[in-house]
Amino acid sequence: MTCDAIYKWSITWRMIINCDPGKTELIGFGTAENDAKLLPVSFHLGSNKILFVEKTKVLGLIMDRKLTYIDHAKDINRKILGRWATICKYTNRNWGFRQHVIVRLIEVLIYSRIHFAGTVWINNRSIKEVESAWYRTIKAALGAVFNVRLTTAEMILGVLPLNISNKVNSVKHILKLNIFPNKEDPLKHLIDDQMKSGSYSALTGKVKDVFQFLLWKSSILPEHFTNEDLKIINNHDLEKLTSLSIKGCSYSKSVMKHYSEQLWQSSINSQYQLEGYTEAPTVSATKLKFPPKTSRQLETLFLSLFYPNNIMNEFLHRFKSSKFD
């Protein structure tokens, strides 16, 4: 019935619908009966046959029937490796682009590619498909010859871990629903329905992350919140997210950087405590600065002092103070 209506509409307005594979496809994510066998194999639009597919690409995002986004993650992994191979033609641990240039290229060409629609596709399972390529780029940017721990390399370069940056992006995305209110926003209606139903979903977790940020922000910028805002946040009243004031939901680049570092530091503290350390390094998203004429080779040697198992077989934290007397 729907296909017939679309076909008649296209004939009326003299529009040609391209029904070739990859152009017009149908995908089903489930049925009310929870039985995928009820979905038809194909549909017809006039004399054209439209196939039912297992996955399809919409606005650059590959969606599969089970919404695992594994295929999208694999596609990103392939593209990251291709982009990094191109960058490697112009740099090495001994020559070429310097550290701040390489990190900037990672942020522009790779970081942005991973986080495109990241609030939709990134989850604990799909992100594992990208981690290997991400590790290779970070390791090469550091100039490491032997394997180095990813968390250590990220701290040295001042690059946020993927899970932290995606969490912050998700918080900003949801906050914008209040900063730029639109009564017809479908995401806003979806969040309201999910929160009122009381059922837990991935979206519920993202809203909880927003309240975690707002609770942190209220401790450093209490003047941004009304008494009603503070009551909603302290009571963790998820249903009233859209009732928060615009000023309370506002954020700046410096505020988000500070919050990102707080999340990052908390993650690093937990990791080091599990390994038996009493203290953990202090993280910062501020990049290391070298004198303008420092060579790439000298940068690499200096950076290697911050992690063990480096080519000089020296580690800054193993130095004895008597060496400097």
PDB file of C-alpha atoms in Angstrom:
ATOM      1  CA  MET A   1       0.000   0.000   0.000  1.00  0.00           C
ATOM      2  CA  THR A   2       2.741   2.471   0.946  1.00  0.00           C
ATOM      3  CA  CYS A   3       4.851   1.550  -2.101  1.00  0.00           C
ATOM      4  CA  ASP A   4       1.835   2.044  -4.357  1.00  0.00           C
ATOM      5  CA  ALA A   5       1.214   5.499  -2.892  1.00  0.00           C
ATOM      6  CA  ILE A   6       4.871   6.466  -3.391  1.00  0.00           C
ATOM      7  CA  TYR A   7       4.810   5.174  -6.970  1.00  0.00           C
ATOM      8  CA  LYS A   8       1.653   7.148  -7.817  1.00  0.00           C
ATOM      9  CA  TRP A   9       3.153  10.278  -6.231  1.00  0.00           C
ATOM     10  CA  SER A  10       6.354   9.904  -8.299  1.00  0.00           C
ATOM     11  CA  ILE A  11       4.307   9.499 -11.504  1.00  0.00           C
ATOM     12  CA  THR A  12       2.167  12.527 -10.683  1.00  0.00           C
ATOM     13  CA  TRP A  13       5.181  14.758 -10.104  1.00  0.00           C
ATOM     14  CA  ARG A  14       7.212  13.174 -12.913  1.00  0.00           C
ATOM     15  CA  MET A  15       9.980  11.977 -10.617  1.00  0.00           C
ATOM     16  CA  ILE A  16      12.173   8.974 -11.359  1.00  0.00           C
ATOM     17  CA  ILE A  17      13.153   6.891  -8.335  1.00  0.00           C
ATOM     18  CA  ASN A  18      16.410   5.000  -8.804  1.00  0.00           C
ATOM     19  CA  CYS A  19      15.687   1.491  -7.526  1.00  0.00           C
ATOM     20  CA  ASP A  20      19.162   0.086  -8.202  1.00  0.00           C
ATOM     21  CA  PRO A  21      20.915  -1.722  -5.309  1.00  0.00           C
ATOM     22  CA  GLY A  22      22.726   0.801  -3.138  1.00  0.00           C
ATOM     23  CA  LYS A  23      20.320   3.578  -4.135  1.00  0.00           C
ATOM     24  CA  THR A  24      16.911   2.452  -2.891  1.00  0.00           C
ATOM     25  CA  GLU A  25      16.874  -0.355  -0.340  1.00  0.00           C
ATOM     26  CA  LEU A  26      14.702  -1.613   2.478  1.00  0.00           C
ATOM     27  CA  ILE A  27      15.926  -2.686   5.905  1.00  0.00           C
ATOM     28  CA  GLY A  28      13.901  -3.888   8.886  1.00  0.00           C
ATOM     29  CA  PHE A  29      15.073  -3.694  12.495  1.00  0.00           C
ATOM     30  CA  GLY A  30      12.378  -5.908  13.963  1.00  0.00           C
ATOM     31  CA  THR A  31       8.668  -6.621  14.210  1.00  0.00           C
ATOM     32  CA  ALA A  32       6.079  -6.329  16.962  1.00  0.00           C
ATOM     33  CA  GLU A  33       6.040 -10.126  17.106  1.00  0.00           C
ATOM     34  CA  ASN A  34       9.856 -10.189  17.402  1.00  0.00           C
ATOM     35  CA  ASP A  35      10.016 -12.537  14.415  1.00  0.00           C
ATOM     36  CA  ALA A  36      12.298 -11.485  11.557  1.00  0.00           C
ATOM     37  CA  LYS A  37      10.791 -14.163   9.301  1.00  0.00           C
ATOM     38  CA  LEU A  38       7.669 -12.032   8.964  1.00  0.00           C
ATOM     39  CA  LEU A  39       9.606  -9.427   6.997  1.00  0.00           C
ATOM     40  CA  PRO A  40       9.235  -9.808   3.197  1.00  0.00           C
ATOM     41  CA  VAL A  41      12.227 -10.547   0.979  1.00  0.00           C
ATOM     42  CA  SER A  42      11.476  -7.694  -1.429  1.00  0.00           C
ATOM     43  CA  PHE A  43       9.006  -4.964  -2.374  1.00  0.00           C
ATOM     44  CA  HIS A  44       7.880  -3.570  -5.697  1.00  0.00           C
ATOM     45  CA  LEU A  45       7.690   0.064  -6.702  1.00  0.00           C
ATOM     46  CA  GLY A  46       5.778  -0.079  -9.954  1.00  0.00           C
ATOM     47  CA  SER A  47       7.698  -2.533 -12.120  1.00  0.00           C
ATOM     48  CA  ASN A  48      10.911  -2.070 -10.111  1.00  0.00           C
ATOM     49  CA  LYS A  49      11.988  -4.528  -7.447  1.00  0.00           C
ATOM     50  CA  ILE A  50      13.404  -3.149  -4.191  1.00  0.00           C
ATOM     51  CA  LEU A  51      15.515  -5.631  -2.264  1.00  0.00           C
ATOM     52  CA  PHE A  52      15.436  -6.201   1.485  1.00  0.00           C
ATOM     53  CA  VAL A  53      19.030  -5.885   2.779  1.00  0.00           C
ATOM     54  CA  GLU A  54      20.958  -6.818   5.919  1.00  0.00           C
ATOM     55  CA  LYS A  55      22.785  -3.466   6.034  1.00  0.00           C
ATOM     56  CA  THR A  56      22.607  -0.104   4.302  1.00  0.00           C
ATOM     57  CA  LYS A  57      24.429   3.219   4.318  1.00  0.00           C
ATOM     58  CA  VAL A  58      22.532   6.357   5.320  1.00  0.00           C
ATOM     59  CA  LEU A  59      24.299   9.743   5.396  1.00  0.00           C
ATOM     60  CA  GLY A  60      27.682   8.059   5.841  1.00  0.00           C
ATOM     61  CA  LEU A  61      26.524   5.683   8.597  1.00  0.00           C
ATOM     62  CA  ILE A  62      26.341   1.952   7.863  1.00  0.00           C
ATOM     63  CA  MET A  63      23.346   0.499   9.714  1.00  0.00           C
ATOM     64  CA  ASP A  64      22.772  -3.231  10.109  1.00  0.00           C
ATOM     65  CA  ARG A  65      19.544  -4.985  11.077  1.00  0.00           C
ATOM     66  CA  LYS A  66      20.720  -5.713  14.625  1.00  0.00           C
ATOM     67  CA  LEU A  67      22.127  -2.170  15.088  1.00  0.00           C
ATOM     68  CA  THR A  68      25.526  -3.462  16.192  1.00  0.00           C
ATOM     69  CA  TYR A  69      27.319  -1.042  13.824  1.00  0.00           C
ATOM     70  CA  ILE A  70      30.184  -3.531  13.475  1.00  0.00           C
ATOM     71  CA  ASP A  71      30.252  -3.068   9.692  1.00  0.00           C
ATOM     72  CA  HIS A  72      30.470   0.699  10.132  1.00  0.00           C
ATOM     73  CA  ALA A  73      33.345   0.303  12.606  1.00  0.00           C
ATOM     74  CA  LYS A  74      35.223  -1.970  10.196  1.00  0.00           C
ATOM     75  CA  ASP A  75      34.731   0.564   7.416  1.00  0.00           C
ATOM     76  CA  ILE A  76      36.132   3.327   9.645  1.00  0.00           C
ATOM     77  CA  ASN A  77      39.081   1.118  10.614  1.00  0.00           C
ATOM     78  CA  ARG A  78      39.914   0.620   6.924  1.00  0.00           C
ATOM     79  CA  LYS A  79      39.676   4.350   6.172  1.00  0.00           C
ATOM     80  CA  ILE A  80      41.790   5.291   9.202  1.00  0.00           C
ATOM     81  CA  LEU A  81      44.591   2.975   8.112  1.00  0.00           C
ATOM     82  CA  GLY A  82      44.446   4.441   4.599  1.00  0.00           C
ATOM     83  CA  ARG A  83      44.672   8.008   5.858  1.00  0.00           C
ATOM     84  CA  TRP A  84      47.476   7.159   8.254  1.00  0.00           C
ATOM     85  CA  ALA A  85      49.433   5.400   5.512  1.00  0.00           C
ATOM     86  CA  THR A  86      49.301   8.644   3.529  1.00  0.00           C
ATOM     87  CA  ILE A  87      50.530  10.691   6.519  1.00  0.00           C
ATOM     88  CA  CYS A  88      53.392   8.223   7.095  1.00  0.00           C
ATOM     89  CA  LYS A  89      54.818   9.084   3.676  1.00  0.00           C
ATOM     90  CA  TYR A  90      55.798  12.448   5.102  1.00  0.00           C
ATOM     91  CA  THR A  91      57.039  11.526   8.557  1.00  0.00           C
ATOM     92  CA  ASN A  92      59.009   8.975  10.542  1.00  0.00           C
ATOM     93  CA  ARG A  93      60.487   8.719  14.021  1.00  0.00           C
ATOM     94  CA  ASN A  94      63.697  10.315  12.696  1.00  0.00           C
ATOM     95  CA  TRP A  95      62.452  12.858  10.142  1.00  0.00           C
ATOM     96  CA  GLY A  96      59.394  14.608   8.766  1.00  0.00           C
ATOM     97  CA  PHE A  97      56.464  16.235  10.529  1.00  0.00           C
ATOM     98  CA  ARG A  98      57.017  17.203  14.126  1.00  0.00           C
ATOM     99  CA  GLN A  99      54.932  15.993  17.048  1.00  0.00           C
ATOM    100  CA  HIS A 100      52.449  18.890  17.215  1.00  0.00           C
ATOM    101  CA  VAL A 101      51.796  18.649  13.463  1.00  0.00           C
ATOM    102  CA  ILE A 102      51.206  14.886  13.629  1.00  0.00           C
ATOM    103  CA  VAL A 103      48.829  15.228  16.577  1.00  0.00           C
ATOM    104  CA  ARG A 104      46.928  17.960  14.752  1.00  0.00           C
ATOM    105  CA  LEU A 105      46.610  15.742  11.674  1.00  0.00           C
ATOM    106  CA  ILE A 106      45.301  12.924  13.875  1.00  0.00           C
ATOM    107  CA  GLU A 107      42.667  15.238  15.361  1.00  0.00           C
ATOM    108  CA  VAL A 108      41.579  16.600  11.972  1.00  0.00           C
ATOM    109  CA  LEU A 109      41.759  13.512   9.735  1.00  0.00           C
ATOM    110  CA  ILE A 110      41.283  10.570  12.107  1.00  0.00           C
ATOM    111  CA  TYR A 111      39.644  11.785  15.315  1.00  0.00           C
ATOM    112  CA  SER A 112      36.903  13.555  13.371  1.00  0.00           C
ATOM    113  CA  ARG A 113      36.281  10.480  11.198  1.00  0.00           C
ATOM    114  CA  ILE A 114      35.845   8.228  14.221  1.00  0.00           C
ATOM    115  CA  HIS A 115      33.491  10.623  15.981  1.00  0.00           C
ATOM    116  CA  PHE A 116      31.267  11.266  12.973  1.00  0.00           C
ATOM    117  CA  ALA A 117      27.863  10.055  14.254  1.00  0.00           C
ATOM    118  CA  GLY A 118      29.783   8.604  17.207  1.00  0.00           C
ATOM    119  CA  THR A 119      26.876   9.200  19.588  1.00  0.00           C
ATOM    120  CA  VAL A 120      24.923   6.701  17.455  1.00  0.00           C
ATOM    121  CA  TRP A 121      27.358   3.946  16.531  1.00  0.00           C
ATOM    122  CA  ILE A 122      30.038   3.868  19.245  1.00  0.00           C
ATOM    123  CA  ASN A 123      29.449   1.201  21.882  1.00  0.00           C
ATOM    124  CA  ASN A 124      31.657  -1.201  23.840  1.00  0.00           C
ATOM    125  CA  ARG A 125      31.542  -3.802  21.066  1.00  0.00           C
ATOM    126  CA  SER A 126      31.895  -1.672  17.940  1.00  0.00           C
ATOM    127  CA  ILE A 127      34.724   0.498  19.273  1.00  0.00           C
ATOM    128  CA  LYS A 128      36.961  -2.578  19.546  1.00  0.00           C
ATOM    129  CA  GLU A 129      37.039  -2.743  15.730  1.00  0.00           C
ATOM    130  CA  VAL A 130      38.692   0.693  15.647  1.00  0.00           C
ATOM    131  CA  GLU A 131      41.068   0.371  18.591  1.00  0.00           C
ATOM    132  CA  SER A 132      43.819  -1.439  16.658  1.00  0.00           C
ATOM    133  CA  ALA A 133      44.060   1.295  14.020  1.00  0.00           C
ATOM    134  CA  TRP A 134      43.833   3.984  16.708  1.00  0.00           C
ATOM    135  CA  TYR A 135      46.698   2.365  18.627  1.00  0.00           C
ATOM    136  CA  ARG A 136      48.900   2.228  15.524  1.00  0.00           C
ATOM    137  CA  THR A 137      48.403   5.928  14.809  1.00  0.00           C
ATOM    138  CA  ILE A 138      49.081   6.972  18.415  1.00  0.00           C
ATOM    139  CA  LYS A 139      52.156   4.738  18.657  1.00  0.00           C
ATOM    140  CA  ALA A 140      53.576   6.136  15.404  1.00  0.00           C
ATOM    141  CA  ALA A 141      52.860   9.719  16.486  1.00  0.00           C
ATOM    142  CA  LEU A 142      54.829   9.050  19.645  1.00  0.00           C
ATOM    143  CA  GLY A 143      57.698   7.602  17.624  1.00  0.00           C
ATOM    144  CA  ALA A 144      57.774   4.405  19.676  1.00  0.00           C
ATOM    145  CA  VAL A 145      59.673   1.442  18.241  1.00  0.00           C
ATOM    146  CA  PHE A 146      58.516  -1.193  20.716  1.00  0.00           C
ATOM    147  CA  ASN A 147      55.006  -1.595  22.055  1.00  0.00           C
ATOM    148  CA  VAL A 148      53.850   1.096  24.460  1.00  0.00           C
ATOM    149  CA  ARG A 149      50.670   1.130  26.513  1.00  0.00           C
ATOM    150  CA  LEU A 150      47.907   3.054  24.725  1.00  0.00           C
ATOM    151  CA  THR A 151      46.834   4.977  27.836  1.00  0.00           C
ATOM    152  CA  THR A 152      50.438   6.068  28.409  1.00  0.00           C
ATOM    153  CA  ALA A 153      50.874   7.230  24.812  1.00  0.00           C
ATOM    154  CA  GLU A 154      47.616   9.214  24.968  1.00  0.00           C
ATOM    155  CA  MET A 155      48.747  10.942  28.180  1.00  0.00           C
ATOM    156  CA  ILE A 156      52.108  11.902  26.679  1.00  0.00           C
ATOM    157  CA  LEU A 157      50.549  13.303  23.511  1.00  0.00           C
ATOM    158  CA  GLY A 158      47.635  14.956  25.323  1.00  0.00           C
ATOM    159  CA  VAL A 159      45.051  13.144  23.180  1.00  0.00           C
ATOM    160  CA  LEU A 160      41.764  12.193  24.830  1.00  0.00           C
ATOM    161  CA  PRO A 161      40.865   8.469  24.820  1.00  0.00           C
ATOM    162  CA  LEU A 162      38.084   7.603  22.379  1.00  0.00           C
ATOM    163  CA  ASN A 163      35.578   6.582  25.054  1.00  0.00           C
ATOM    164  CA  ILE A 164      36.071   9.832  26.998  1.00  0.00           C
ATOM    165  CA  SER A 165      35.761  12.094  23.962  1.00  0.00           C
ATOM    166  CA  ASN A 166      32.670  10.239  22.734  1.00  0.00           C
ATOM    167  CA  LYS A 167      31.047  10.529  26.163  1.00  0.00           C
ATOM    168  CA  VAL A 168      31.666  14.283  26.200  1.00  0.00           C
ATOM    169  CA  ASN A 169      30.324  14.652  22.639  1.00  0.00           C
ATOM    170  CA  SER A 170      27.177  12.783  23.646  1.00  0.00           C
ATOM    171  CA  VAL A 171      26.680  15.078  26.652  1.00  0.00           C
ATOM    172  CA  LYS A 172      27.041  18.174  24.462  1.00  0.00           C
ATOM    173  CA  HIS A 173      24.631  16.756  21.886  1.00  0.00           C
ATOM    174  CA  ILE A 174      21.861  16.200  24.451  1.00  0.00           C
ATOM    175  CA  LEU A 175      22.459  19.531  26.195  1.00  0.00           C
ATOM    176  CA  LYS A 176      21.821  21.311  22.890  1.00  0.00           C
ATOM    177  CA  LEU A 177      18.217  20.090  23.056  1.00  0.00           C
ATOM    178  CA  ASN A 178      17.742  22.610  25.888  1.00  0.00           C
ATOM    179  CA  ILE A 179      20.124  25.288  24.598  1.00  0.00           C
ATOM    180  CA  PHE A 180      18.299  25.420  21.251  1.00  0.00           C
ATOM    181  CA  PRO A 181      14.767  24.289  22.176  1.00  0.00           C
ATOM    182  CA  ASN A 182      12.527  22.949  19.435  1.00  0.00           C
ATOM    183  CA  LYS A 183       9.147  21.485  20.361  1.00  0.00           C
ATOM    184  CA  GLU A 184       9.111  19.309  17.246  1.00  0.00           C
ATOM    185  CA  ASP A 185      12.533  17.757  17.832  1.00  0.00           C
ATOM    186  CA  PRO A 186      12.056  13.946  17.507  1.00  0.00           C
ATOM    187  CA  LEU A 187      15.046  13.197  19.742  1.00  0.00           C
ATOM    188  CA  LYS A 188      13.555  15.341  22.478  1.00  0.00           C
ATOM    189  CA  HIS A 189      10.275  13.429  22.264  1.00  0.00           C
ATOM    190  CA  LEU A 190      12.149  10.105  22.272  1.00  0.00           C
ATOM    191  CA  ILE A 191      14.078  11.052  25.422  1.00  0.00           C
ATOM    192  CA  ASP A 192      10.884  12.190  27.158  1.00  0.00           C
ATOM    193  CA  ASP A 193       9.118   8.926  26.304  1.00  0.00           C
ATOM    194  CA  GLN A 194      12.099   6.793  27.385  1.00  0.00           C
ATOM    195  CA  MET A 195      12.493   8.601  30.714  1.00  0.00           C
ATOM    196  CA  LYS A 196       8.757   8.455  31.507  1.00  0.00           C
ATOM    197  CA  SER A 197       8.556   4.745  30.682  1.00  0.00           C
ATOM    198  CA  GLY A 198      11.205   3.966  33.299  1.00  0.00           C
ATOM    199  CA  SER A 199      12.786   1.255  31.124  1.00  0.00           C
ATOM    200  CA  TYR A 200      16.576   1.258  30.881  1.00  0.00           C
ATOM    201  CA  SER A 201      18.205   1.673  27.478  1.00  0.00           C
ATOM    202  CA  ALA A 202      21.405   3.028  25.962  1.00  0.00           C
ATOM    203  CA  LEU A 203      19.703   6.420  25.812  1.00  0.00           C
ATOM    204  CA  THR A 204      19.056   6.289  29.562  1.00  0.00           C
ATOM    205  CA  GLY A 205      22.785   5.853  30.131  1.00  0.00           C
ATOM    206  CA  LYS A 206      23.526   8.909  27.995  1.00  0.00           C
ATOM    207  CA  VAL A 207      21.036  11.019  29.961  1.00  0.00           C
ATOM    208  CA  LYS A 208      22.691   9.872  33.200  1.00  0.00           C
ATOM    209  CA  ASP A 209      26.010  11.069  31.779  1.00  0.00           C
ATOM    210  CA  VAL A 210      24.402  14.485  31.224  1.00  0.00           C
ATOM    211  CA  PHE A 211      23.283  14.641  34.854  1.00  0.00           C
ATOM    212  CA  GLN A 212      26.780  13.630  35.960  1.00  0.00           C
ATOM    213  CA  PHE A 213      28.173  16.596  34.015  1.00  0.00           C
ATOM    214  CA  LEU A 214      25.543  18.991  35.368  1.00  0.00           C
ATOM    215  CA  LEU A 215      26.262  17.869  38.936  1.00  0.00           C
ATOM    216  CA  TRP A 216      29.963  18.544  38.366  1.00  0.00           C
ATOM    217  CA  LYS A 217      29.255  21.912  36.725  1.00  0.00           C
ATOM    218  CA  SER A 218      26.979  22.994  39.585  1.00  0.00           C
ATOM    219  CA  SER A 219      29.915  22.558  41.962  1.00  0.00           C
ATOM    220  CA  ILE A 220      32.145  24.985  40.045  1.00  0.00           C
ATOM    221  CA  LEU A 221      29.567  27.343  38.487  1.00  0.00           C
ATOM    222  CA  PRO A 222      26.570  27.374  40.867  1.00  0.00           C
ATOM    223  CA  GLU A 223      25.524  30.821  39.616  1.00  0.00           C
ATOM    224  CA  HIS A 224      24.458  29.254  36.296  1.00  0.00           C
ATOM    225  CA  PHE A 225      21.659  27.274  37.940  1.00  0.00           C
ATOM    226  CA  THR A 226      18.292  28.198  39.377  1.00  0.00           C
ATOM    227  CA  ASN A 227      16.977  26.616  42.569  1.00  0.00           C
ATOM    228  CA  GLU A 228      14.681  24.450  40.455  1.00  0.00           C
ATOM    229  CA  ASP A 229      17.651  23.306  38.339  1.00  0.00           C
ATOM    230  CA  LEU A 230      19.631  22.310  41.416  1.00  0.00           C
ATOM    231  CA  LYS A 231      16.645  20.404  42.802  1.00  0.00           C
ATOM    232  CA  ILE A 232      16.243  18.412  39.575  1.00  0.00           C
ATOM    233  CA  ILE A 233      19.977  17.656  39.338  1.00  0.00           C
ATOM    234  CA  ASN A 234      20.457  16.671  42.998  1.00  0.00           C
ATOM    235  CA  ASN A 235      17.371  14.443  42.921  1.00  0.00           C
ATOM    236  CA  HIS A 236      18.590  12.899  39.682  1.00  0.00           C
ATOM    237  CA  ASP A 237      15.150  13.459  38.159  1.00  0.00           C
ATOM    238  CA  LEU A 238      15.818  12.233  34.608  1.00  0.00           C
ATOM    239  CA  GLU A 239      12.244  12.890  33.474  1.00  0.00           C
ATOM    240  CA  LYS A 240      12.726  16.637  33.931  1.00  0.00           C
ATOM    241  CA  LEU A 241      15.839  16.959  31.777  1.00  0.00           C
ATOM    242  CA  THR A 242      14.071  19.208  29.261  1.00  0.00           C
ATOM    243  CA  SER A 243      12.849  21.461  32.105  1.00  0.00           C
ATOM    244  CA  LEU A 244      16.366  22.657  32.951  1.00  0.00           C
ATOM    245  CA  SER A 245      17.243  26.263  32.155  1.00  0.00           C
ATOM    246  CA  ILE A 246      19.253  27.259  29.088  1.00  0.00           C
ATOM    247  CA  LYS A 247      22.002  28.838  31.196  1.00  0.00           C
ATOM    248  CA  GLY A 248      22.277  25.739  33.341  1.00  0.00           C
ATOM    249  CA  CYS A 249      22.746  23.553  30.255  1.00  0.00           C
ATOM    250  CA  SER A 250      25.187  25.935  28.567  1.00  0.00           C
ATOM    251  CA  TYR A 251      28.872  25.084  28.281  1.00  0.00           C
ATOM    252  CA  SER A 252      32.085  26.553  26.907  1.00  0.00           C
ATOM    253  CA  LYS A 253      35.166  25.034  25.338  1.00  0.00           C
ATOM    254  CA  SER A 254      37.208  25.552  28.516  1.00  0.00           C
ATOM    255  CA  VAL A 255      34.498  24.000  30.719  1.00  0.00           C
ATOM    256  CA  MET A 256      34.286  20.913  28.512  1.00  0.00           C
ATOM    257  CA  LYS A 257      38.069  20.603  28.404  1.00  0.00           C
ATOM    258  CA  HIS A 258      38.198  20.721  32.201  1.00  0.00           C
ATOM    259  CA  TYR A 259      35.407  18.137  32.481  1.00  0.00           C
ATOM    260  CA  SER A 260      37.079  15.854  29.917  1.00  0.00           C
ATOM    261  CA  GLU A 261      40.283  15.955  31.950  1.00  0.00           C
ATOM    262  CA  GLN A 262      38.302  15.125  35.113  1.00  0.00           C
ATOM    263  CA  LEU A 263      36.799  12.029  33.470  1.00  0.00           C
ATOM    264  CA  TRP A 264      40.175  11.062  32.044  1.00  0.00           C
ATOM    265  CA  GLN A 265      41.915  11.478  35.421  1.00  0.00           C
ATOM    266  CA  SER A 266      39.276   9.375  37.149  1.00  0.00           C
ATOM    267  CA  SER A 267      39.764   6.597  34.583  1.00  0.00           C
ATOM    268  CA  ILE A 268      43.555   6.674  34.946  1.00  0.00           C
ATOM    269  CA  ASN A 269      43.331   6.673  38.765  1.00  0.00           C
ATOM    270  CA  SER A 270      41.152   3.567  38.687  1.00  0.00           C
ATOM    271  CA  GLN A 271      43.485   1.806  36.268  1.00  0.00           C
ATOM    272  CA  TYR A 272      46.602   2.500  38.323  1.00  0.00           C
ATOM    273  CA  GLN A 273      44.908   1.539  41.599  1.00  0.00           C
ATOM    274  CA  LEU A 274      43.904  -1.822  40.109  1.00  0.00           C
ATOM    275  CA  GLU A 275      47.559  -2.372  39.229  1.00  0.00           C
ATOM    276  CA  GLY A 276      48.649  -1.657  42.801  1.00  0.00           C
ATOM    277  CA  TYR A 277      50.013   1.878  42.421  1.00  0.00           C
ATOM    278  CA  THR A 278      49.344   4.434  45.168  1.00  0.00           C
ATOM    279  CA  GLU A 279      49.584   7.371  42.755  1.00  0.00           C
ATOM    280  CA  ALA A 280      48.737   7.992  39.100  1.00  0.00           C
ATOM    281  CA  PRO A 281      50.097  10.505  36.574  1.00  0.00           C
ATOM    282  CA  THR A 282      48.228  13.776  36.165  1.00  0.00           C
ATOM    283  CA  VAL A 283      46.575  13.938  32.746  1.00  0.00           C
ATOM    284  CA  SER A 284      46.191  17.029  30.588  1.00  0.00           C
ATOM    285  CA  ALA A 285      44.701  17.718  27.173  1.00  0.00           C
ATOM    286  CA  THR A 286      47.313  20.459  26.676  1.00  0.00           C
ATOM    287  CA  LYS A 287      49.953  19.372  24.188  1.00  0.00           C
ATOM    288  CA  LEU A 288      53.676  19.383  24.987  1.00  0.00           C
ATOM    289  CA  LYS A 289      55.563  22.308  23.458  1.00  0.00           C
ATOM    290  CA  PHE A 290      59.053  22.054  22.000  1.00  0.00           C
ATOM    291  CA  PRO A 291      61.386  24.838  20.820  1.00  0.00           C
ATOM    292  CA  PRO A 292      60.634  25.798  17.175  1.00  0.00           C
ATOM    293  CA  LYS A 293      63.776  24.291  15.637  1.00  0.00           C
ATOM    294  CA  THR A 294      63.699  20.975  17.507  1.00  0.00           C
ATOM    295  CA  SER A 295      64.142  18.062  15.105  1.00  0.00           C
ATOM    296  CA  ARG A 296      61.716  15.146  14.920  1.00  0.00           C
ATOM    297  CA  GLN A 297      64.475  12.764  16.009  1.00  0.00           C
ATOM    298  CA  LEU A 298      65.216  14.788  19.153  1.00  0.00           C
ATOM    299  CA  GLU A 299      61.496  15.038  19.948  1.00  0.00           C
ATOM    300  CA  THR A 300      61.146  11.281  19.677  1.00  0.00           C
ATOM    301  CA  LEU A 301      64.094  10.672  22.007  1.00  0.00           C
ATOM    302  CA  PHE A 302      62.723  13.120  24.564  1.00  0.00           C
ATOM    303  CA  LEU A 303      59.214  11.640  24.485  1.00  0.00           C
ATOM    304  CA  SER A 304      60.642   8.148  24.971  1.00  0.00           C
ATOM    305  CA  LEU A 305      61.786   9.155  28.464  1.00  0.00           C
ATOM    306  CA  PHE A 306      58.133   9.101  29.567  1.00  0.00           C
ATOM    307  CA  TYR A 307      57.496   5.413  28.911  1.00  0.00           C
ATOM    308  CA  PRO A 308      59.417   2.172  29.595  1.00  0.00           C
ATOM    309  CA  ASN A 309      60.675  -0.288  26.990  1.00  0.00           C
ATOM    310  CA  ASN A 310      61.988   2.473  24.734  1.00  0.00           C
ATOM    311  CA  ILE A 311      64.906   2.326  22.335  1.00  0.00           C
ATOM    312  CA  MET A 312      67.302   4.109  24.739  1.00  0.00           C
ATOM    313  CA  ASN A 313      66.488   1.612  27.503  1.00  0.00           C
ATOM    314  CA  GLU A 314      66.002   4.561  29.873  1.00  0.00           C
ATOM    315  CA  PHE A 315      62.882   5.638  31.734  1.00  0.00           C
ATOM    316  CA  LEU A 316      62.483   9.000  33.463  1.00  0.00           C
ATOM    317  CA  HIS A 317      60.808   7.519  36.545  1.00  0.00           C
ATOM    318  CA  ARG A 318      63.783   5.193  37.125  1.00  0.00           C
ATOM    319  CA  PHE A 319      66.317   8.003  37.267  1.00  0.00           C
ATOM    320  CA  LYS A 320      68.035   8.449  40.605  1.00  0.00           C
ATOM    321  CA  SER A 321      68.280  11.927  42.027  1.00  0.00           C
ATOM    322  CA  SER A 322      72.017  11.347  42.646  1.00  0.00           C
ATOM    323  CA  LYS A 323      72.532  11.524  38.868  1.00  0.00           C
ATOM    324  CA  PHE A 324      71.705  15.195  38.971  1.00  0.00           C
ATOM    325  CA  ASP A 325      73.802  16.154  42.018  1.00  0.00           C
TER     326      ASP A 325
END
